[in-house]
Amino acid sequence: MTVVEGDITRLTVDAIVNAANGSLLGGGGVDGAIHRAAGPELLAECRALGGCPTGEARLTRGHKLAAKWVIHTVGPVWRDGRAGEAEALESCYRRSLALAREAGARSVAFPAISTGIYGYPLEPATQIAVATVKADLEVHAQPERVVFVAFDRRTATVYRQALAALDRDPAKT
Ligand code: AR6
């Protein structure tokens, strides 16, 4: 697991994860950036999927992206933390990794799902991201590489601290 600061659409990995909405028909944030970079064929492929429930994920091709696959997952909208947000967010990471594996993706890049427009507080969302991915990688041989893509400095710092804490005290998560 590594942290990269930048634009997920520029990464050369087998699969990138999109923080989508339930319609899968595009939106703002990272979703908008991925659709712009992949081209209109991505939207056409998404239309045929008929949407995706919160906490689940769907696979498409990457079209004009360097990544071969896009895994669209629908994170929870933050309400008060007692509406199942944590379970839904954990499920996004687990379902995305399972789809990546089915597709044979050896490297996967995740944005900080739900922490933008959907308002999930960054620190707890980051804990869920790193702990869920770590647990998955411990029991599966693939993917071999997971990159957390931070779009801004603060997000990168929080991710780096969370990974460093895992290294210091692996039993905690
Ligand atoms: N590369 C990497 N990360 C990015 C990029 C990028 N190009 N652009 C934004 N981020 P958000 P959400 C970061 O709002 O909270 C859409 O309209 C961003 O800074 O993209 O899950 C969908 O259609 C933040 O850290 O996703 C949904 O309606 C993180 O990606 C809704 O937004 C997630 O922010 C989903 O909201």
PDB file of C-alpha atoms and ligand atoms in Angstrom:
ATOM      1  CA  MET A   1       0.000   0.000   0.000  1.00  0.00           C
ATOM      2  CA  THR A   2       1.337   3.405  -1.002  1.00  0.00           C
ATOM      3  CA  VAL A   3       0.110   6.996  -1.102  1.00  0.00           C
ATOM      4  CA  VAL A   4       0.391   9.194  -4.181  1.00  0.00           C
ATOM      5  CA  GLU A   5      -0.651  12.835  -4.295  1.00  0.00           C
ATOM      6  CA  GLY A   6      -2.252  13.791  -7.599  1.00  0.00           C
ATOM      7  CA  ASP A   7      -4.902  13.075 -10.205  1.00  0.00           C
ATOM      8  CA  ILE A   8      -6.104   9.460 -10.303  1.00  0.00           C
ATOM      9  CA  THR A   9      -6.873   9.685 -14.028  1.00  0.00           C
ATOM     10  CA  ARG A  10      -3.146  10.039 -14.747  1.00  0.00           C
ATOM     11  CA  LEU A  11      -2.063   6.839 -13.029  1.00  0.00           C
ATOM     12  CA  THR A  12      -0.805   3.826 -14.904  1.00  0.00           C
ATOM     13  CA  VAL A  13      -2.362   0.992 -12.954  1.00  0.00           C
ATOM     14  CA  ASP A  14      -4.569  -1.899 -14.047  1.00  0.00           C
ATOM     15  CA  ALA A  15      -7.698  -0.501 -12.385  1.00  0.00           C
ATOM     16  CA  ILE A  16      -8.773   2.811 -10.918  1.00  0.00           C
ATOM     17  CA  VAL A  17     -11.710   3.126  -8.558  1.00  0.00           C
ATOM     18  CA  ASN A  18     -14.337   5.797  -9.143  1.00  0.00           C
ATOM     19  CA  ALA A  19     -16.266   7.415  -6.272  1.00  0.00           C
ATOM     20  CA  ALA A  20     -19.535   7.373  -8.197  1.00  0.00           C
ATOM     21  CA  ASN A  21     -23.200   7.948  -7.351  1.00  0.00           C
ATOM     22  CA  GLY A  22     -25.976   5.376  -7.614  1.00  0.00           C
ATOM     23  CA  SER A  23     -26.915   6.359 -11.150  1.00  0.00           C
ATOM     24  CA  LEU A  24     -23.385   5.635 -12.456  1.00  0.00           C
ATOM     25  CA  LEU A  25     -24.052   8.397 -14.970  1.00  0.00           C
ATOM     26  CA  GLY A  26     -21.276  10.750 -13.877  1.00  0.00           C
ATOM     27  CA  GLY A  27     -21.121  13.757 -11.585  1.00  0.00           C
ATOM     28  CA  GLY A  28     -18.578  16.149 -10.086  1.00  0.00           C
ATOM     29  CA  GLY A  29     -15.346  15.492  -8.203  1.00  0.00           C
ATOM     30  CA  VAL A  30     -13.298  12.468  -9.143  1.00  0.00           C
ATOM     31  CA  ASP A  31     -16.292  10.982 -11.013  1.00  0.00           C
ATOM     32  CA  GLY A  32     -16.401  13.951 -13.395  1.00  0.00           C
ATOM     33  CA  ALA A  33     -12.630  13.820 -13.892  1.00  0.00           C
ATOM     34  CA  ILE A  34     -12.719  10.096 -14.723  1.00  0.00           C
ATOM     35  CA  HIS A  35     -15.557  10.475 -17.228  1.00  0.00           C
ATOM     36  CA  ARG A  36     -13.823  13.418 -18.918  1.00  0.00           C
ATOM     37  CA  ALA A  37     -10.556  11.514 -19.216  1.00  0.00           C
ATOM     38  CA  ALA A  38     -12.110   8.201 -20.301  1.00  0.00           C
ATOM     39  CA  GLY A  39     -14.358   9.750 -22.963  1.00  0.00           C
ATOM     40  CA  PRO A  40     -18.040   9.266 -23.842  1.00  0.00           C
ATOM     41  CA  GLU A  41     -17.716   5.514 -24.318  1.00  0.00           C
ATOM     42  CA  LEU A  42     -17.441   5.180 -20.548  1.00  0.00           C
ATOM     43  CA  LEU A  43     -20.837   6.822 -20.051  1.00  0.00           C
ATOM     44  CA  ALA A  44     -22.356   4.549 -22.691  1.00  0.00           C
ATOM     45  CA  GLU A  45     -21.013   1.494 -20.903  1.00  0.00           C
ATOM     46  CA  CYS A  46     -22.239   2.805 -17.531  1.00  0.00           C
ATOM     47  CA  ARG A  47     -25.751   3.415 -18.873  1.00  0.00           C
ATOM     48  CA  ALA A  48     -26.074  -0.276 -19.653  1.00  0.00           C
ATOM     49  CA  LEU A  49     -25.328  -1.174 -16.012  1.00  0.00           C
ATOM     50  CA  GLY A  50     -28.521   0.391 -14.675  1.00  0.00           C
ATOM     51  CA  GLY A  51     -27.060   1.925 -11.534  1.00  0.00           C
ATOM     52  CA  CYS A  52     -25.395   0.578  -8.403  1.00  0.00           C
ATOM     53  CA  PRO A  53     -26.507   0.505  -4.744  1.00  0.00           C
ATOM     54  CA  THR A  54     -24.497   2.187  -1.993  1.00  0.00           C
ATOM     55  CA  GLY A  55     -21.646  -0.017  -0.771  1.00  0.00           C
ATOM     56  CA  GLU A  56     -21.467  -2.025  -3.974  1.00  0.00           C
ATOM     57  CA  ALA A  57     -19.266  -1.785  -7.072  1.00  0.00           C
ATOM     58  CA  ARG A  58     -19.431  -2.311 -10.836  1.00  0.00           C
ATOM     59  CA  LEU A  59     -16.686  -2.909 -13.399  1.00  0.00           C
ATOM     60  CA  THR A  60     -16.220  -1.196 -16.757  1.00  0.00           C
ATOM     61  CA  ARG A  61     -13.350  -0.835 -19.158  1.00  0.00           C
ATOM     62  CA  GLY A  62     -11.077   2.199 -18.936  1.00  0.00           C
ATOM     63  CA  HIS A  63     -11.582   3.364 -22.526  1.00  0.00           C
ATOM     64  CA  LYS A  64      -9.209   6.346 -23.085  1.00  0.00           C
ATOM     65  CA  LEU A  65      -7.610   6.013 -19.648  1.00  0.00           C
ATOM     66  CA  ALA A  66      -4.231   4.370 -19.136  1.00  0.00           C
ATOM     67  CA  ALA A  67      -5.993   2.047 -16.687  1.00  0.00           C
ATOM     68  CA  LYS A  68      -7.564  -0.991 -18.307  1.00  0.00           C
ATOM     69  CA  TRP A  69     -10.496  -1.037 -15.870  1.00  0.00           C
ATOM     70  CA  VAL A  70     -12.634   1.379 -13.896  1.00  0.00           C
ATOM     71  CA  ILE A  71     -14.342   0.079 -10.782  1.00  0.00           C
ATOM     72  CA  HIS A  72     -17.304   2.306  -9.934  1.00  0.00           C
ATOM     73  CA  THR A  73     -18.293   2.196  -6.298  1.00  0.00           C
ATOM     74  CA  VAL A  74     -20.962   4.187  -4.505  1.00  0.00           C
ATOM     75  CA  GLY A  75     -19.866   5.492  -1.133  1.00  0.00           C
ATOM     76  CA  PRO A  76     -22.254   6.535   1.624  1.00  0.00           C
ATOM     77  CA  VAL A  77     -23.411  10.113   2.044  1.00  0.00           C
ATOM     78  CA  TRP A  78     -22.307  11.201   5.538  1.00  0.00           C
ATOM     79  CA  ARG A  79     -25.246  11.897   7.836  1.00  0.00           C
ATOM     80  CA  ASP A  80     -24.350  11.554  11.501  1.00  0.00           C
ATOM     81  CA  GLY A  81     -22.213   8.426  11.579  1.00  0.00           C
ATOM     82  CA  ARG A  82     -25.083   6.310  12.892  1.00  0.00           C
ATOM     83  CA  ALA A  83     -26.739   5.567   9.586  1.00  0.00           C
ATOM     84  CA  GLY A  84     -24.491   2.667   8.576  1.00  0.00           C
ATOM     85  CA  GLU A  85     -21.932   4.913   6.901  1.00  0.00           C
ATOM     86  CA  ALA A  86     -18.881   2.993   8.186  1.00  0.00           C
ATOM     87  CA  GLU A  87     -20.214  -0.399   7.093  1.00  0.00           C
ATOM     88  CA  ALA A  88     -21.114   0.957   3.660  1.00  0.00           C
ATOM     89  CA  LEU A  89     -17.702   2.555   3.191  1.00  0.00           C
ATOM     90  CA  GLU A  90     -15.907  -0.635   4.250  1.00  0.00           C
ATOM     91  CA  SER A  91     -18.053  -2.557   1.797  1.00  0.00           C
ATOM     92  CA  CYS A  92     -17.002  -0.205  -1.039  1.00  0.00           C
ATOM     93  CA  TYR A  93     -13.351  -1.112  -0.479  1.00  0.00           C
ATOM     94  CA  ARG A  94     -14.043  -4.832  -0.123  1.00  0.00           C
ATOM     95  CA  ARG A  95     -16.347  -5.079  -3.156  1.00  0.00           C
ATOM     96  CA  SER A  96     -13.941  -3.020  -5.284  1.00  0.00           C
ATOM     97  CA  LEU A  97     -11.007  -5.280  -4.423  1.00  0.00           C
ATOM     98  CA  ALA A  98     -13.091  -8.377  -5.160  1.00  0.00           C
ATOM     99  CA  LEU A  99     -14.002  -7.022  -8.604  1.00  0.00           C
ATOM    100  CA  ALA A 100     -10.383  -6.082  -9.256  1.00  0.00           C
ATOM    101  CA  ARG A 101      -9.384  -9.641  -8.469  1.00  0.00           C
ATOM    102  CA  GLU A 102     -12.058 -11.124 -10.729  1.00  0.00           C
ATOM    103  CA  ALA A 103     -10.779  -8.926 -13.565  1.00  0.00           C
ATOM    104  CA  GLY A 104      -7.195 -10.025 -12.904  1.00  0.00           C
ATOM    105  CA  ALA A 105      -6.026  -6.520 -11.961  1.00  0.00           C
ATOM    106  CA  ARG A 106      -2.646  -6.597 -10.246  1.00  0.00           C
ATOM    107  CA  SER A 107      -2.579  -2.911  -9.324  1.00  0.00           C
ATOM    108  CA  VAL A 108      -5.493  -0.799  -8.120  1.00  0.00           C
ATOM    109  CA  ALA A 109      -5.757   2.899  -7.261  1.00  0.00           C
ATOM    110  CA  PHE A 110      -8.400   4.263  -4.868  1.00  0.00           C
ATOM    111  CA  PRO A 111      -9.487   7.857  -4.334  1.00  0.00           C
ATOM    112  CA  ALA A 112     -10.625   8.895  -0.849  1.00  0.00           C
ATOM    113  CA  ILE A 113     -14.172   7.601  -1.356  1.00  0.00           C
ATOM    114  CA  SER A 114     -17.002   9.695   0.180  1.00  0.00           C
ATOM    115  CA  THR A 115     -14.671  12.348   1.648  1.00  0.00           C
ATOM    116  CA  GLY A 116     -15.505  15.035  -0.921  1.00  0.00           C
ATOM    117  CA  ILE A 117     -19.043  15.911  -1.966  1.00  0.00           C
ATOM    118  CA  TYR A 118     -20.457  13.102   0.228  1.00  0.00           C
ATOM    119  CA  GLY A 119     -18.960  14.704   3.343  1.00  0.00           C
ATOM    120  CA  TYR A 120     -17.476  11.709   5.199  1.00  0.00           C
ATOM    121  CA  PRO A 121     -14.927  13.075   7.715  1.00  0.00           C
ATOM    122  CA  LEU A 122     -11.442  12.403   6.380  1.00  0.00           C
ATOM    123  CA  GLU A 123      -9.778  10.776   9.409  1.00  0.00           C
ATOM    124  CA  PRO A 124     -12.329   8.013  10.070  1.00  0.00           C
ATOM    125  CA  ALA A 125     -12.754   7.416   6.341  1.00  0.00           C
ATOM    126  CA  THR A 126      -8.988   6.969   6.008  1.00  0.00           C
ATOM    127  CA  GLN A 127      -8.892   4.499   8.897  1.00  0.00           C
ATOM    128  CA  ILE A 128     -11.544   2.405   7.190  1.00  0.00           C
ATOM    129  CA  ALA A 129      -9.736   2.595   3.845  1.00  0.00           C
ATOM    130  CA  VAL A 130      -6.342   1.451   5.097  1.00  0.00           C
ATOM    131  CA  ALA A 131      -7.636  -1.150   7.575  1.00  0.00           C
ATOM    132  CA  THR A 132     -10.035  -2.728   5.076  1.00  0.00           C
ATOM    133  CA  VAL A 133      -7.462  -2.884   2.285  1.00  0.00           C
ATOM    134  CA  LYS A 134      -4.815  -4.256   4.637  1.00  0.00           C
ATOM    135  CA  ALA A 135      -7.126  -7.020   5.865  1.00  0.00           C
ATOM    136  CA  ASP A 136      -8.044  -7.934   2.289  1.00  0.00           C
ATOM    137  CA  LEU A 137      -4.440  -8.040   1.081  1.00  0.00           C
ATOM    138  CA  GLU A 138      -3.516 -10.290   3.988  1.00  0.00           C
ATOM    139  CA  VAL A 139      -5.862 -13.018   2.799  1.00  0.00           C
ATOM    140  CA  HIS A 140      -5.579 -12.616  -0.991  1.00  0.00           C
ATOM    141  CA  ALA A 141      -2.584 -12.747  -3.310  1.00  0.00           C
ATOM    142  CA  GLN A 142      -4.134 -10.157  -5.632  1.00  0.00           C
ATOM    143  CA  PRO A 143      -4.052  -7.275  -6.203  1.00  0.00           C
ATOM    144  CA  GLU A 144      -0.347  -7.016  -5.543  1.00  0.00           C
ATOM    145  CA  ARG A 145      -0.333  -3.231  -5.290  1.00  0.00           C
ATOM    146  CA  VAL A 146      -2.858  -0.740  -3.942  1.00  0.00           C
ATOM    147  CA  VAL A 147      -2.302   2.991  -4.349  1.00  0.00           C
ATOM    148  CA  PHE A 148      -4.264   5.528  -2.314  1.00  0.00           C
ATOM    149  CA  VAL A 149      -4.540   8.661  -4.413  1.00  0.00           C
ATOM    150  CA  ALA A 150      -4.829  11.908  -2.466  1.00  0.00           C
ATOM    151  CA  PHE A 151      -5.973  14.920  -4.436  1.00  0.00           C
ATOM    152  CA  ASP A 152      -4.684  17.435  -1.904  1.00  0.00           C
ATOM    153  CA  ARG A 153      -1.894  17.735   0.638  1.00  0.00           C
ATOM    154  CA  ARG A 154      -4.076  17.280   3.724  1.00  0.00           C
ATOM    155  CA  THR A 155      -5.497  14.003   2.434  1.00  0.00           C
ATOM    156  CA  ALA A 156      -2.005  12.760   1.565  1.00  0.00           C
ATOM    157  CA  THR A 157      -0.792  13.591   5.076  1.00  0.00           C
ATOM    158  CA  VAL A 158      -3.687  11.811   6.779  1.00  0.00           C
ATOM    159  CA  TYR A 159      -3.168   8.695   4.618  1.00  0.00           C
ATOM    160  CA  ARG A 160       0.593   8.673   5.252  1.00  0.00           C
ATOM    161  CA  GLN A 161       0.003   8.953   8.991  1.00  0.00           C
ATOM    162  CA  ALA A 162      -2.527   6.110   8.912  1.00  0.00           C
ATOM    163  CA  LEU A 163      -0.118   3.831   7.022  1.00  0.00           C
ATOM    164  CA  ALA A 164       2.736   4.746   9.361  1.00  0.00           C
ATOM    165  CA  ALA A 165       0.520   3.906  12.354  1.00  0.00           C
ATOM    166  CA  LEU A 166      -0.220   0.505  10.819  1.00  0.00           C
ATOM    167  CA  ASP A 167       3.508  -0.149  10.491  1.00  0.00           C
ATOM    168  CA  ARG A 168       4.164   0.897  14.088  1.00  0.00           C
ATOM    169  CA  ASP A 169       1.325  -1.100  15.598  1.00  0.00           C
ATOM    170  CA  PRO A 170       0.015  -3.679  13.145  1.00  0.00           C
ATOM    171  CA  ALA A 171      -2.114  -5.407  15.797  1.00  0.00           C
ATOM    172  CA  LYS A 172      -4.310  -2.341  16.210  1.00  0.00           C
ATOM    173  CA  THR A 173      -6.196  -2.711  12.957  1.00  0.00           C
TER     174      THR A 173
HETATM  175  N1  AR6 B   1      -8.058  12.338  -8.590  1.00  0.00           N
HETATM  176  C1  AR6 B   1      -8.036  11.876  -7.318  1.00  0.00           C
HETATM  177  N2  AR6 B   1      -8.870  12.308  -6.351  1.00  0.00           N
HETATM  178  C2  AR6 B   1      -9.764  13.260  -6.697  1.00  0.00           C
HETATM  179  C3  AR6 B   1      -9.868  13.794  -7.998  1.00  0.00           C
HETATM  180  C4  AR6 B   1      -8.963  13.291  -8.970  1.00  0.00           C
HETATM  181  N3  AR6 B   1      -8.967  13.718 -10.230  1.00  0.00           N
HETATM  182  N4  AR6 B   1     -10.859  14.729  -8.004  1.00  0.00           N
HETATM  183  C5  AR6 B   1     -11.367  14.780  -6.750  1.00  0.00           C
HETATM  184  N5  AR6 B   1     -10.691  13.910  -5.952  1.00  0.00           N
HETATM  185  P1  AR6 B   1     -15.628  13.254  -4.508  1.00  0.00           P
HETATM  186  P2  AR6 B   1     -17.495  11.564  -2.971  1.00  0.00           P
HETATM  187  C6  AR6 B   1     -10.859  13.619  -4.516  1.00  0.00           C
HETATM  188  O1  AR6 B   1     -16.422  14.478  -4.172  1.00  0.00           O
HETATM  189  O2  AR6 B   1     -17.256  12.361  -1.744  1.00  0.00           O
HETATM  190  C7  AR6 B   1     -19.680  12.996  -7.515  1.00  0.00           C
HETATM  191  O3  AR6 B   1     -20.510  14.004  -8.002  1.00  0.00           O
HETATM  192  C8  AR6 B   1     -11.575  14.632  -3.661  1.00  0.00           C
HETATM  193  O4  AR6 B   1     -10.705  15.716  -3.332  1.00  0.00           O
HETATM  194  O5  AR6 B   1     -15.118  13.110  -5.878  1.00  0.00           O
HETATM  195  O6  AR6 B   1     -17.471  10.069  -2.864  1.00  0.00           O
HETATM  196  C9  AR6 B   1     -20.295  11.618  -7.673  1.00  0.00           C
HETATM  197  O7  AR6 B   1     -21.030  11.512  -8.870  1.00  0.00           O
HETATM  198  C10 AR6 B   1     -11.903  13.776  -2.452  1.00  0.00           C
HETATM  199  O8  AR6 B   1     -10.738  13.645  -1.633  1.00  0.00           O
HETATM  200  O9  AR6 B   1     -16.456  11.904  -4.163  1.00  0.00           O
HETATM  201  C11 AR6 B   1     -21.169  11.517  -6.456  1.00  0.00           C
HETATM  202  O10 AR6 B   1     -22.396  12.193  -6.664  1.00  0.00           O
HETATM  203  C12 AR6 B   1     -12.194  12.410  -3.067  1.00  0.00           C
HETATM  204  O11 AR6 B   1     -11.649  12.461  -4.392  1.00  0.00           O
HETATM  205  C13 AR6 B   1     -20.369  12.259  -5.398  1.00  0.00           C
HETATM  206  O12 AR6 B   1     -19.542  13.169  -6.106  1.00  0.00           O
HETATM  207  C14 AR6 B   1     -13.668  12.075  -3.154  1.00  0.00           C
HETATM  208  O13 AR6 B   1     -14.415  13.237  -3.464  1.00  0.00           O
HETATM  209  C15 AR6 B   1     -19.479  11.322  -4.618  1.00  0.00           C
HETATM  210  O14 AR6 B   1     -18.888  12.028  -3.559  1.00  0.00           O
END
